[in-house]
XYZ file of N, CA, C and O in Angstrom:
504
model
N -20.359 177.556 -69.458
C -19.425 176.595 -69.739
C -19.140 176.194 -70.962
O -18.085 176.588 -72.127
N -19.862 175.708 -71.542
C -20.234 174.582 -73.163
C -20.048 175.468 -74.034
O -19.052 175.583 -75.273
N -20.634 176.735 -74.106
C -20.233 177.874 -74.676
C -19.692 178.542 -75.015
O -19.145 178.779 -76.340
N -18.821 178.526 -73.556
C -17.371 179.306 -73.885
C -16.209 178.829 -74.749
O -15.379 179.123 -75.246
N -16.269 177.392 -74.094
C -15.305 176.285 -75.079
C -15.772 176.042 -76.519
O -14.680 176.190 -77.206
N -17.112 176.416 -77.053
C -17.211 175.960 -78.159
C -16.892 177.340 -79.157
O -17.086 177.313 -80.123
N -16.895 178.367 -78.592
C -15.971 179.547 -78.836
C -15.042 179.627 -79.299
O -14.708 180.900 -80.097
N -14.277 179.085 -78.811
C -12.977 178.789 -79.014
C -12.563 177.629 -80.257
O -13.189 176.867 -80.668
N -11.382 178.511 -81.567
C -11.310 177.846 -82.841
C -10.838 176.257 -82.534
O -9.883 175.993 -81.781
N -11.672 175.650 -83.444
C -11.555 174.227 -83.689
C -12.392 173.481 -82.812
O -11.723 172.255 -82.419
N -12.982 173.855 -81.550
C -13.747 173.235 -80.003
C -15.127 172.369 -81.364
O -15.886 173.171 -82.351
N -15.211 170.901 -80.647
C -16.503 170.528 -81.235
C -16.735 169.960 -79.964
O -15.877 168.916 -79.276
N -18.455 169.329 -79.765
C -18.559 168.231 -78.932
C -18.553 167.205 -79.301
O -18.443 166.694 -80.664
N -17.934 165.802 -78.495
C -18.585 164.669 -78.840
C -18.825 163.896 -77.365
O -18.891 164.975 -76.413
N -19.435 162.897 -77.328
C -19.764 161.765 -76.380
C -18.938 160.613 -77.100
O -20.045 159.240 -76.484
N -17.864 160.413 -76.525
C -17.051 159.095 -76.504
C -17.352 158.255 -75.668
O -17.167 157.091 -75.576
N -17.752 158.591 -74.614
C -17.863 157.293 -73.135
C -18.874 157.275 -72.988
O -19.339 156.051 -72.429
N -20.370 158.080 -72.934
C -21.813 157.880 -72.718
C -22.161 159.223 -73.243
O -21.766 160.260 -73.231
N -23.999 158.486 -73.839
C -24.578 159.786 -74.417
C -24.551 161.118 -73.364
O -24.736 162.367 -73.995
N -24.544 160.990 -71.748
C -24.874 161.984 -70.804
C -23.515 162.745 -70.717
O -23.584 163.739 -69.825
N -22.426 162.139 -71.281
C -20.809 162.876 -70.714
C -20.542 163.417 -71.742
O -20.196 162.405 -73.406
N -20.764 164.953 -71.800
C -19.857 165.569 -72.927
C -18.503 166.232 -73.084
O -18.382 166.085 -71.810
N -17.921 165.483 -73.678
C -16.495 166.468 -73.940
C -16.793 167.052 -75.217
O -17.349 166.878 -75.786
N -15.516 168.494 -74.606
C -15.479 169.447 -76.121
C -13.932 168.505 -76.615
O -12.624 168.795 -75.423
N -13.777 168.776 -77.381
C -12.381 168.263 -78.263
C -12.400 169.209 -79.367
O -12.511 170.319 -79.401
N -10.406 169.403 -79.196
C -9.575 170.390 -80.320
C -9.208 169.614 -81.494
O -8.523 168.818 -81.051
N -9.870 169.926 -82.496
C -9.759 169.670 -83.726
C -9.244 170.340 -84.735
O -9.863 172.018 -84.663
N -8.174 170.520 -85.649
C -7.873 170.829 -86.934
C -8.643 170.083 -87.956
O -8.565 169.452 -88.267
N -8.424 170.928 -88.931
C -8.989 170.529 -90.385
C -7.869 169.817 -90.611
O -8.799 168.425 -91.578
N -6.795 169.467 -90.663
C -6.086 167.950 -90.868
C -6.159 167.316 -89.744
O -5.661 166.009 -90.134
N -6.926 166.886 -88.596
C -6.862 166.303 -87.977
C -8.511 164.738 -88.011
O -9.376 166.044 -88.080
N -7.905 163.962 -87.865
C -9.471 162.867 -88.107
C -9.884 162.930 -86.499
O -10.933 162.757 -87.226
N -9.200 162.841 -85.666
C -10.013 163.232 -84.029
C -9.412 163.627 -83.416
O -8.443 164.090 -83.182
N -10.530 165.038 -82.844
C -9.145 165.731 -82.193
C -9.247 165.756 -80.698
O -9.521 164.030 -80.327
N -8.942 166.064 -79.718
C -8.274 166.013 -77.925
C -9.241 166.311 -77.168
O -9.766 167.833 -77.097
N -9.283 165.962 -76.111
C -10.847 166.128 -75.010
C -9.509 167.548 -74.309
O -8.564 167.190 -73.868
N -9.974 168.807 -74.234
C -9.652 169.333 -73.374
C -10.762 170.022 -72.019
O -10.303 169.988 -71.122
N -11.942 169.385 -72.817
C -12.939 169.652 -71.622
C -14.086 168.527 -71.200
O -14.426 167.865 -72.207
N -14.672 168.423 -70.234
C -15.460 167.494 -70.050
C -16.619 167.864 -69.660
O -16.473 168.350 -68.449
N -17.928 167.721 -69.278
C -19.263 168.299 -68.758
C -19.685 166.587 -68.348
O -20.528 166.246 -69.362
N -20.105 166.413 -67.045
C -21.043 165.390 -67.283
C -21.430 165.404 -65.312
O -21.615 166.278 -64.680
N -22.491 164.354 -65.392
C -23.269 164.611 -63.717
C -22.230 163.222 -63.032
O -22.687 162.068 -63.367
N -21.961 163.823 -61.803
C -21.361 162.735 -61.042
C -21.831 162.553 -60.022
O -22.148 163.643 -59.048
N -22.780 161.151 -59.503
C -23.812 161.434 -57.908
C -24.179 162.687 -58.280
O -24.436 163.111 -56.866
N -24.974 162.965 -59.096
C -26.021 163.810 -59.447
C -25.771 165.296 -59.467
O -26.987 166.045 -59.389
N -24.510 165.436 -59.119
C -24.540 166.750 -59.513
C -23.198 166.966 -60.407
O -22.820 166.244 -61.535
N -23.925 168.164 -61.504
C -22.891 168.671 -62.880
C -21.706 168.617 -62.602
O -21.483 169.648 -61.332
N -20.581 167.954 -63.269
C -19.662 168.379 -63.110
C -18.779 168.900 -64.038
O -19.621 168.238 -65.607
N -17.196 169.223 -63.793
C -16.826 169.424 -65.349
C -15.434 169.231 -64.970
O -14.846 169.270 -64.008
N -14.673 168.094 -65.985
C -12.910 167.798 -65.708
C -11.953 168.871 -67.184
O -12.503 168.695 -68.015
N -11.490 169.343 -66.486
C -10.597 170.243 -67.220
C -8.927 169.885 -67.334
O -8.317 169.846 -66.094
N -8.427 169.857 -68.303
C -6.583 169.415 -68.645
C -5.839 170.956 -68.356
O -6.740 171.951 -68.153
N -5.006 170.656 -68.164
C -4.709 171.612 -67.574
C -2.874 171.036 -66.919
O -2.447 169.788 -67.384
N -1.329 171.710 -67.191
C -0.324 171.753 -66.128
C -0.342 171.061 -65.078
O -1.129 171.698 -64.264
N 0.349 170.261 -64.339
C 0.900 169.836 -63.336
C 0.542 170.908 -62.054
O -0.046 170.801 -61.284
N 1.177 171.506 -62.262
C 1.482 172.918 -61.235
C 0.288 173.654 -61.599
O -0.065 174.129 -59.957
N 0.106 174.386 -61.829
C -1.372 174.497 -62.148
C -3.168 173.433 -61.400
O -3.510 174.095 -60.648
N -3.072 172.516 -62.024
C -3.594 171.419 -61.723
C -3.718 171.609 -59.772
O -4.969 171.509 -59.119
N -2.266 171.595 -59.376
C -2.216 171.824 -57.511
C -2.558 173.253 -57.082
O -3.286 172.509 -56.314
N -1.900 174.174 -58.358
C -2.815 175.474 -57.257
C -3.807 175.405 -57.289
O -4.842 175.827 -56.003
N -4.650 175.068 -58.222
C -6.337 174.642 -58.162
C -6.813 174.082 -57.143
O -7.998 174.689 -56.217
N -6.370 172.945 -56.778
C -6.524 172.070 -55.608
C -5.940 172.533 -54.249
O -7.003 172.862 -53.330
N -5.165 173.747 -54.426
C -4.690 173.819 -52.689
C -6.208 175.376 -52.736
O -5.750 175.374 -51.756
N -6.125 176.015 -53.702
C -7.218 177.046 -53.686
C -8.692 176.829 -53.315
O -9.354 177.348 -52.644
N -9.263 175.615 -53.738
C -10.398 174.711 -53.549
C -10.910 173.347 -52.869
O -11.067 172.934 -53.825
N -9.747 173.397 -51.750
C -9.728 172.030 -51.404
C -10.820 171.316 -51.365
O -11.796 172.327 -50.320
N -11.103 170.034 -51.807
C -12.143 169.314 -51.441
C -13.161 169.401 -52.466
O -14.456 169.564 -52.865
N -13.066 170.844 -53.531
C -13.930 171.298 -54.725
C -13.777 171.016 -55.872
O -13.926 169.913 -56.358
N -11.755 171.407 -55.807
C -11.689 171.169 -57.035
C -10.406 169.762 -56.691
O -9.566 170.269 -55.879
N -11.228 168.902 -57.329
C -10.110 167.653 -57.319
C -9.618 166.830 -58.783
O -9.204 167.045 -59.399
N -8.233 166.137 -58.131
C -7.698 165.049 -59.261
C -9.165 164.442 -60.097
O -10.039 164.463 -60.017
N -8.730 164.615 -61.730
C -9.383 164.269 -62.544
C -9.977 162.806 -62.165
O -9.999 162.251 -62.324
N -11.320 163.336 -62.592
C -11.972 162.025 -62.277
C -12.121 160.869 -63.515
O -12.457 161.502 -64.775
N -12.216 159.738 -63.101
C -11.852 158.608 -64.152
C -11.090 158.816 -65.126
O -10.517 158.269 -66.233
N -10.246 159.970 -65.197
C -8.982 159.860 -65.352
C -7.306 159.019 -65.560
O -7.842 158.170 -64.277
N -7.319 158.637 -66.359
C -5.675 156.803 -66.160
C -5.199 157.900 -64.610
O -4.906 158.938 -65.165
N -4.520 156.939 -64.076
C -3.640 157.650 -63.125
C -2.521 158.467 -63.870
O -2.216 159.437 -63.452
N -1.694 157.821 -65.042
C -0.984 159.242 -65.665
C -1.029 160.379 -65.748
O -0.590 161.115 -65.912
N -2.401 160.309 -66.662
C -3.223 161.570 -66.936
C -3.745 162.404 -65.828
O -3.982 163.633 -66.055
N -4.150 161.771 -64.572
C -5.054 162.173 -63.666
C -4.396 163.799 -62.869
O -4.893 164.357 -63.066
N -2.861 163.611 -63.136
C -2.127 164.943 -62.270
C -2.057 165.875 -63.214
O -2.009 167.389 -63.057
N -3.205 166.116 -64.559
C -3.028 166.893 -65.871
C -4.719 167.421 -65.857
O -4.928 167.368 -66.588
N -5.628 167.263 -64.974
C -6.533 166.890 -64.579
C -6.785 167.821 -63.661
O -7.228 166.841 -63.033
N -8.025 168.286 -63.796
C -8.794 168.570 -62.481
C -10.654 168.561 -62.421
O -11.011 169.425 -64.370
N -11.278 168.054 -61.465
C -12.885 168.169 -62.242
C -13.179 168.720 -60.701
O -12.986 168.854 -59.540
N -14.386 169.559 -60.965
C -14.860 170.520 -59.747
C -16.257 170.551 -60.249
O -17.043 170.275 -61.490
N -17.433 170.905 -59.471
C -18.788 171.235 -59.869
C -18.744 172.090 -60.210
O -18.054 173.048 -60.061
N -19.969 171.993 -60.940
C -20.446 173.828 -61.862
C -21.558 174.210 -61.043
O -22.216 174.705 -61.128
N -21.573 174.764 -59.870
C -22.682 174.929 -58.649
C -22.267 176.045 -58.290
O -22.648 176.856 -56.929
N -21.390 176.688 -58.546
C -20.455 177.875 -57.772
C -19.909 177.675 -56.575
O -18.904 178.957 -56.441
N -19.224 176.572 -56.585
C -18.075 176.503 -55.964
C -16.680 176.980 -56.322
O -15.973 177.051 -55.549
N -16.868 177.048 -57.885
C -15.789 177.558 -58.504
C -16.104 178.707 -58.771
O -16.659 178.634 -59.813
N -15.806 180.195 -58.661
C -16.202 181.346 -59.873
C -15.827 181.391 -60.370
O -15.289 180.748 -61.440
N -17.272 181.781 -61.494
C -17.020 181.821 -62.942
C -16.103 182.269 -63.692
O -15.413 181.852 -64.372
N -15.285 182.962 -62.897
C -14.569 184.405 -63.176
C -12.664 182.924 -63.426
O -12.134 182.719 -64.355
N -12.597 182.191 -62.687
C -11.795 180.947 -62.181
C -12.079 180.084 -63.518
O -11.308 179.120 -63.716
N -13.463 179.301 -62.994
C -13.740 178.273 -63.956
C -13.201 178.485 -65.621
O -12.465 178.110 -66.469
N -13.852 179.925 -65.785
C -13.146 180.751 -67.060
C -11.802 180.603 -67.514
O -11.413 180.068 -68.792
N -11.139 180.494 -66.562
C -9.752 181.121 -66.621
C -9.009 179.476 -66.865
O -8.207 179.190 -67.725
N -9.900 178.108 -65.977
C -9.108 177.369 -65.759
C -9.473 176.466 -67.532
O -9.091 175.708 -68.490
N -10.791 177.341 -67.857
C -11.134 176.759 -69.482
C -10.058 177.036 -70.427
O -9.955 175.797 -71.436
N -9.806 178.210 -70.147
C -8.985 179.012 -71.047
C -7.280 178.341 -70.862
O -6.611 177.592 -72.253
N -6.771 177.933 -70.111
C -5.739 177.063 -69.554
C -6.124 175.930 -70.351
O -4.837 175.205 -70.486
N -7.232 175.174 -69.839
C -7.300 173.708 -70.875
C -6.982 173.704 -72.229
O -6.230 172.997 -72.736
N -8.182 174.560 -72.768
C -7.400 174.678 -74.153
C -6.279 175.000 -74.554
O -5.540 174.522 -75.854
N -5.146 176.082 -73.819
C -4.123 176.352 -74.357
C -3.203 174.764 -73.903
O -2.296 174.950 -74.783
N -2.698 174.092 -73.410
C -2.924 173.451 -72.684
C -2.742 172.241 -73.823
O -1.508 172.064 -74.125
N -3.859 172.023 -74.371
C -3.902 170.880 -75.014
C -3.174 171.450 -76.957
O -2.909 170.799 -77.239
N -3.829 172.698 -77.009
C -3.477 173.147 -77.951
C -1.477 173.061 -78.052
O -1.185 172.981 -79.428
N -1.526 173.560 -77.466
C 0.383 173.565 -76.811
C 1.114 172.323 -78.041
O 2.364 172.057 -77.559
N 0.301 171.297 -77.230
C 0.450 169.665 -77.385
C 0.116 169.620 -78.783
O 1.556 168.110 -79.388
N -0.222 170.064 -79.562
C -0.253 169.643 -81.363
C 1.414 170.274 -81.919
O 1.936 171.037 -81.576
N 1.438 169.623 -82.851
C 2.255 170.406 -83.904
C 2.533 171.730 -84.207
O 1.822 172.118 -84.462
N 3.475 172.349 -84.174
C 3.477 173.656 -84.566
C 1.940 173.986 -86.474
O 1.696 175.049 -86.313
N 2.565 173.157 -87.114
C 1.857 173.446 -88.280
C 0.343 173.149 -87.926
O -0.328 173.746 -88.455
N -0.301 172.382 -87.063
C -1.615 172.134 -86.691
C -1.954 173.346 -86.046
O -3.207 174.218 -86.077
N -0.955 173.938 -84.962
C -1.261 175.290 -84.264
C -1.779 176.243 -85.196
O -2.302 177.208 -85.220
N -0.957 176.392 -86.382
C -1.151 177.539 -87.200
C -2.363 177.157 -87.552
O -2.787 178.122 -88.404
N -3.013 176.017 -88.159
C -4.197 175.765 -88.715
C -4.977 176.633 -88.012
O -5.861 177.041 -88.494
N -5.123 175.924 -86.466
C -6.273 177.048 -85.615
C -6.026 178.622 -85.747
O -6.995 179.254 -85.508
N -4.767 179.252 -85.755
C -4.827 180.627 -86.604
C -5.220 180.713 -87.646
O -5.782 181.532 -87.567
N -5.794 179.926 -88.678
C -6.161 180.699 -89.316
C -7.620 180.619 -89.057
O -8.570 180.546 -90.371
N -8.418 179.472 -88.354
C -9.423 179.761 -88.082
C -9.768 180.622 -87.241
O -11.438 180.609 -86.595
N -9.195 181.571 -86.817
C -9.509 183.267 -86.476
C -8.507 182.859 -85.186
O -9.031 183.405 -84.218
N -7.720 182.023 -84.264
C -7.171 182.162 -83.208
C -5.978 183.295 -83.327
O -5.679 183.794 -81.994
N -5.693 183.321 -84.497
C -4.560 185.406 -84.289
C -4.178 184.683 -83.209
O -3.094 185.482 -82.523
Protein backbone atom coordinates (compact mmCIF):
# COMPACT_ATOMS: atom_id res chain seq x y z
CA UNK A 1 0.00 0.00 0.00
CA UNK A 2 2.77 2.46 0.86
CA UNK A 3 4.42 1.83 -2.50
CA UNK A 4 1.16 2.68 -4.25
CA UNK A 5 0.82 5.88 -2.20
CA UNK A 6 4.37 6.98 -2.91
CA UNK A 7 3.93 6.49 -6.66
CA UNK A 8 1.41 9.35 -6.65
CA UNK A 9 2.67 12.81 -7.66
CA UNK A 10 3.71 14.89 -4.66
CA UNK A 11 3.44 12.05 -2.12
CA UNK A 12 6.08 11.63 0.57
CA UNK A 13 6.53 9.86 3.92
CA UNK A 14 6.44 11.62 7.26
CA UNK A 15 6.35 10.54 10.91
CA UNK A 16 4.57 13.43 12.68
CA UNK A 17 3.08 11.46 15.57
CA UNK A 18 5.56 8.69 16.40
CA UNK A 19 8.49 7.00 14.60
CA UNK A 20 6.42 3.83 14.03
CA UNK A 21 3.40 5.79 12.78
CA UNK A 22 3.87 6.50 9.08
CA UNK A 23 1.91 9.25 7.39
CA UNK A 24 1.81 9.82 3.65
CA UNK A 25 1.42 13.46 2.76
CA UNK A 26 0.61 15.24 -0.46
CA UNK A 27 2.79 18.27 -1.14
CA UNK A 28 3.40 20.54 -4.11
CA UNK A 29 6.73 22.35 -4.65
CA UNK A 30 5.26 25.62 -3.35
CA UNK A 31 3.98 24.13 -0.08
CA UNK A 32 6.01 24.14 3.13
CA UNK A 33 4.29 21.05 4.51
CA UNK A 34 1.99 18.52 2.89
CA UNK A 35 -1.45 17.31 3.88
CA UNK A 36 -1.94 13.77 5.17
CA UNK A 37 -4.04 11.45 3.02
CA UNK A 38 -2.95 8.05 4.40
CA UNK A 39 -1.46 6.66 7.60
CA UNK A 40 -0.04 3.22 8.38
CA UNK A 41 0.65 2.11 11.94
CA UNK A 42 0.21 -0.74 14.40
CA UNK A 43 -2.88 -0.68 16.59
CA UNK A 44 -3.22 -3.31 19.32
CA UNK A 45 -0.71 -5.53 17.51
CA UNK A 46 -2.40 -5.25 14.10
CA UNK A 47 -1.06 -3.29 11.12
CA UNK A 48 -3.76 -0.82 10.04
CA UNK A 49 -4.26 2.04 7.63
CA UNK A 50 -6.26 5.22 8.00
CA UNK A 51 -7.39 6.80 4.74
CA UNK A 52 -9.14 10.13 4.21
CA UNK A 53 -12.30 10.27 2.08
CA UNK A 54 -15.62 11.98 1.47
CA UNK A 55 -18.11 11.45 4.29
CA UNK A 56 -20.56 9.46 2.13
CA UNK A 57 -17.74 7.20 0.89
CA UNK A 58 -16.62 6.65 4.48
CA UNK A 59 -20.09 5.44 5.42
CA UNK A 60 -20.34 3.26 2.32
CA UNK A 61 -17.09 1.44 3.11
CA UNK A 62 -18.11 1.03 6.77
CA UNK A 63 -21.38 -0.54 5.58
CA UNK A 64 -19.54 -2.82 3.12
CA UNK A 65 -17.11 -4.05 5.79
CA UNK A 66 -18.91 -3.74 9.15
CA UNK A 67 -16.58 -4.02 12.09
CA UNK A 68 -13.56 -4.09 9.76
CA UNK A 69 -13.62 -0.58 8.31
CA UNK A 70 -14.28 1.80 11.20
CA UNK A 71 -14.25 5.53 11.93
CA UNK A 72 -10.79 7.04 11.63
CA UNK A 73 -8.77 6.06 14.67
CA UNK A 74 -7.28 8.98 16.64
CA UNK A 75 -8.80 11.56 14.28
CA UNK A 76 -10.33 14.61 15.94
CA UNK A 77 -14.14 14.29 16.05
CA UNK A 78 -14.62 16.91 13.33
CA UNK A 79 -12.34 14.96 10.97
CA UNK A 80 -13.28 11.41 11.97
CA UNK A 81 -16.23 11.47 9.59
CA UNK A 82 -13.72 11.94 6.74
CA UNK A 83 -11.47 9.00 7.54
CA UNK A 84 -11.64 5.24 7.83
CA UNK A 85 -9.28 2.89 9.64
CA UNK A 86 -8.95 -0.74 8.56
CA UNK A 87 -6.60 -3.68 9.19
CA UNK A 88 -4.09 -4.58 6.49
CA UNK A 89 -4.60 -8.30 7.02
CA UNK A 90 -6.82 -8.98 4.00
CA UNK A 91 -10.12 -8.06 5.65
CA UNK A 92 -10.51 -5.52 2.86
CA UNK A 93 -9.60 -6.94 -0.56
CA UNK A 94 -6.53 -5.39 -2.19
CA UNK A 95 -8.64 -3.94 -5.00
CA UNK A 96 -10.82 -1.99 -2.58
CA UNK A 97 -7.80 -0.94 -0.54
CA UNK A 98 -6.18 0.51 -3.68
CA UNK A 99 -9.48 2.18 -4.64
CA UNK A 100 -9.76 3.71 -1.17
CA UNK A 101 -6.14 4.88 -1.34
CA UNK A 102 -6.77 6.55 -4.70
CA UNK A 103 -9.89 8.21 -3.28
CA UNK A 104 -7.89 9.48 -0.28
CA UNK A 105 -5.30 11.06 -2.56
CA UNK A 106 -7.98 12.60 -4.79
CA UNK A 107 -9.92 13.87 -1.74
CA UNK A 108 -6.91 15.76 -0.40
CA UNK A 109 -5.79 16.93 -3.85
CA UNK A 110 -9.25 18.42 -4.48
CA UNK A 111 -8.90 20.51 -1.31
CA UNK A 112 -5.79 22.23 -2.68
CA UNK A 113 -6.08 25.57 -4.49
CA UNK A 114 -6.20 25.21 -8.28
CA UNK A 115 -2.68 26.58 -8.75
CA UNK A 116 -1.34 23.85 -6.47
CA UNK A 117 -3.35 21.21 -8.30
CA UNK A 118 -1.72 22.51 -11.50
CA UNK A 119 1.70 22.05 -9.86
CA UNK A 120 0.82 18.39 -9.26
CA UNK A 121 -0.10 18.04 -12.92
CA UNK A 122 3.39 19.31 -13.69
CA UNK A 123 4.81 16.50 -11.56
CA UNK A 124 3.25 13.90 -13.84
CA UNK A 125 -0.35 13.73 -12.64
CA UNK A 126 -1.69 14.72 -16.12
